[in-house]
Amino acid sequence: MAGQRTLSGPCTAWPEDSAFIREVLDRIGDKWTVLVISTLGSGPLRYSDLQASVPGISQRMLTVTLKELERDGLATRTAYAEVPPRVVYELTDLGRSLQEAVLALAGWAASNHAAVAAHRKQHEATGVGRAATGAR
Amino acid sequence: MAGQRTLSGPCTAWPEDSAFIREVLDRIGDKWTVLVISTLGSGPLRYSDLQASVPGISQRMLTVTLKELERDGLATRTAYAEVPPRVVYELTDLGRSLQEAVLALAGWAASNHAAVAAHRKQHEATGVGRAATGAR
DNA sequence: CAGAATCCCCACGGATACTG
DNA sequence: CAGTATCCGTGGGGATTCTG
């Protein structure tokens, strides 16, 4: 009962947090969270400005994403009781720290984009095979 | 023509690589890539061991994931012409570098899991409201 | 053993319309 | 302006079956 620990899984690296880590990966993997976070990284923005600054995002997705960020303590929502209403979103320190972490990954992507592209090209030329000769 | 640059998008941060960055985020956001990479991080493994080491993964997903990794130059596939067949997968340097980058993110997750959980709990207690009084 | 092929479900997310 | 509610298409990915 003491020794084993099931071994060899990636789970051994992060025993109990693994579920939460997956959750984070899912979130940063979704289509908008990272975009919204990095947009808010430049400073507080109101809903409409946010929508304008993240080209292609729908109201639905912007709202959903913002709610998740707020819920997780990554961003704050401040509503001013005026008319017309004004709501401002801003990254928290926690949000900024996540942004930095993601930026590191983005850094990897930028640095290794060329290498990956090269491998893809080579792989295409090498193995994909079947496409050759048998045009049909 | 000089000044504008469309401004305010997250795109301004990573001008042309943005598409590729999304691609990387999508990949690390998918359900298995990170698990497989981190499992291979411990050393070369054959197909069946890999499947055993990543609990819950299906043949289909393991195969698909490995093909992507190979295609992108993140892992290598070595087949031994024996019977029964033996195929060994191993991370490349590129793959290891990605693993490190992802590990940084996992580190963030592990470090801030508690903070996020706390925010969620508080958020639940605070705003969710509606559940109270008006049971129906 | 390693994988390819097929079927199928359902959650992610886009478009649209309505509201405080 | 800042959302909410609804409908619906797409594809990620699980289960199963078959092959070299």
mmCIF file of C-alpha atoms (C1' of nucleotides) in Angstrom, chain B residues 46-48 63 67 77 85 87 89, chain C residues 1-8 13:
data_model
loop_
_atom_site.group_PDB
_atom_site.id
_atom_site.type_symbol
_atom_site.label_atom_id
_atom_site.label_comp_id
_atom_site.label_asym_id
_atom_site.label_seq_id
_atom_site.Cartn_x
_atom_site.Cartn_y
_atom_site.Cartn_z
ATOM 1 C CA ARG B 46 6.320 1.704 -27.032
ATOM 2 C CA TYR B 47 2.769 2.076 -28.180
ATOM 3 C CA SER B 48 1.204 -0.333 -25.736
ATOM 4 C CA THR B 63 -2.595 7.155 -32.614
ATOM 5 C CA LYS B 67 0.927 11.239 -35.512
ATOM 6 C CA ARG B 77 8.563 6.922 -34.250
ATOM 7 C CA PRO B 85 5.900 -5.703 -34.070
ATOM 8 C CA VAL B 87 7.182 0.542 -32.161
ATOM 9 C CA TYR B 89 8.130 6.648 -29.498
ATOM 10 C "C1'" DC C 1 1.233 -5.739 -31.083
ATOM 11 C "C1'" DA C 2 0.212 -1.590 -33.568
ATOM 12 C "C1'" DG C 3 -2.846 0.612 -36.057
ATOM 13 C "C1'" DA C 4 -6.775 1.828 -39.524
ATOM 14 C "C1'" DA C 5 -11.637 2.361 -40.330
ATOM 15 C "C1'" DT C 6 -16.318 3.269 -38.994
ATOM 16 C "C1'" DC C 7 -20.124 4.921 -36.292
ATOM 17 C "C1'" DC C 8 -22.027 8.086 -33.246
ATOM 18 C "C1'" DG C 13 -19.272 27.905 -30.123
#
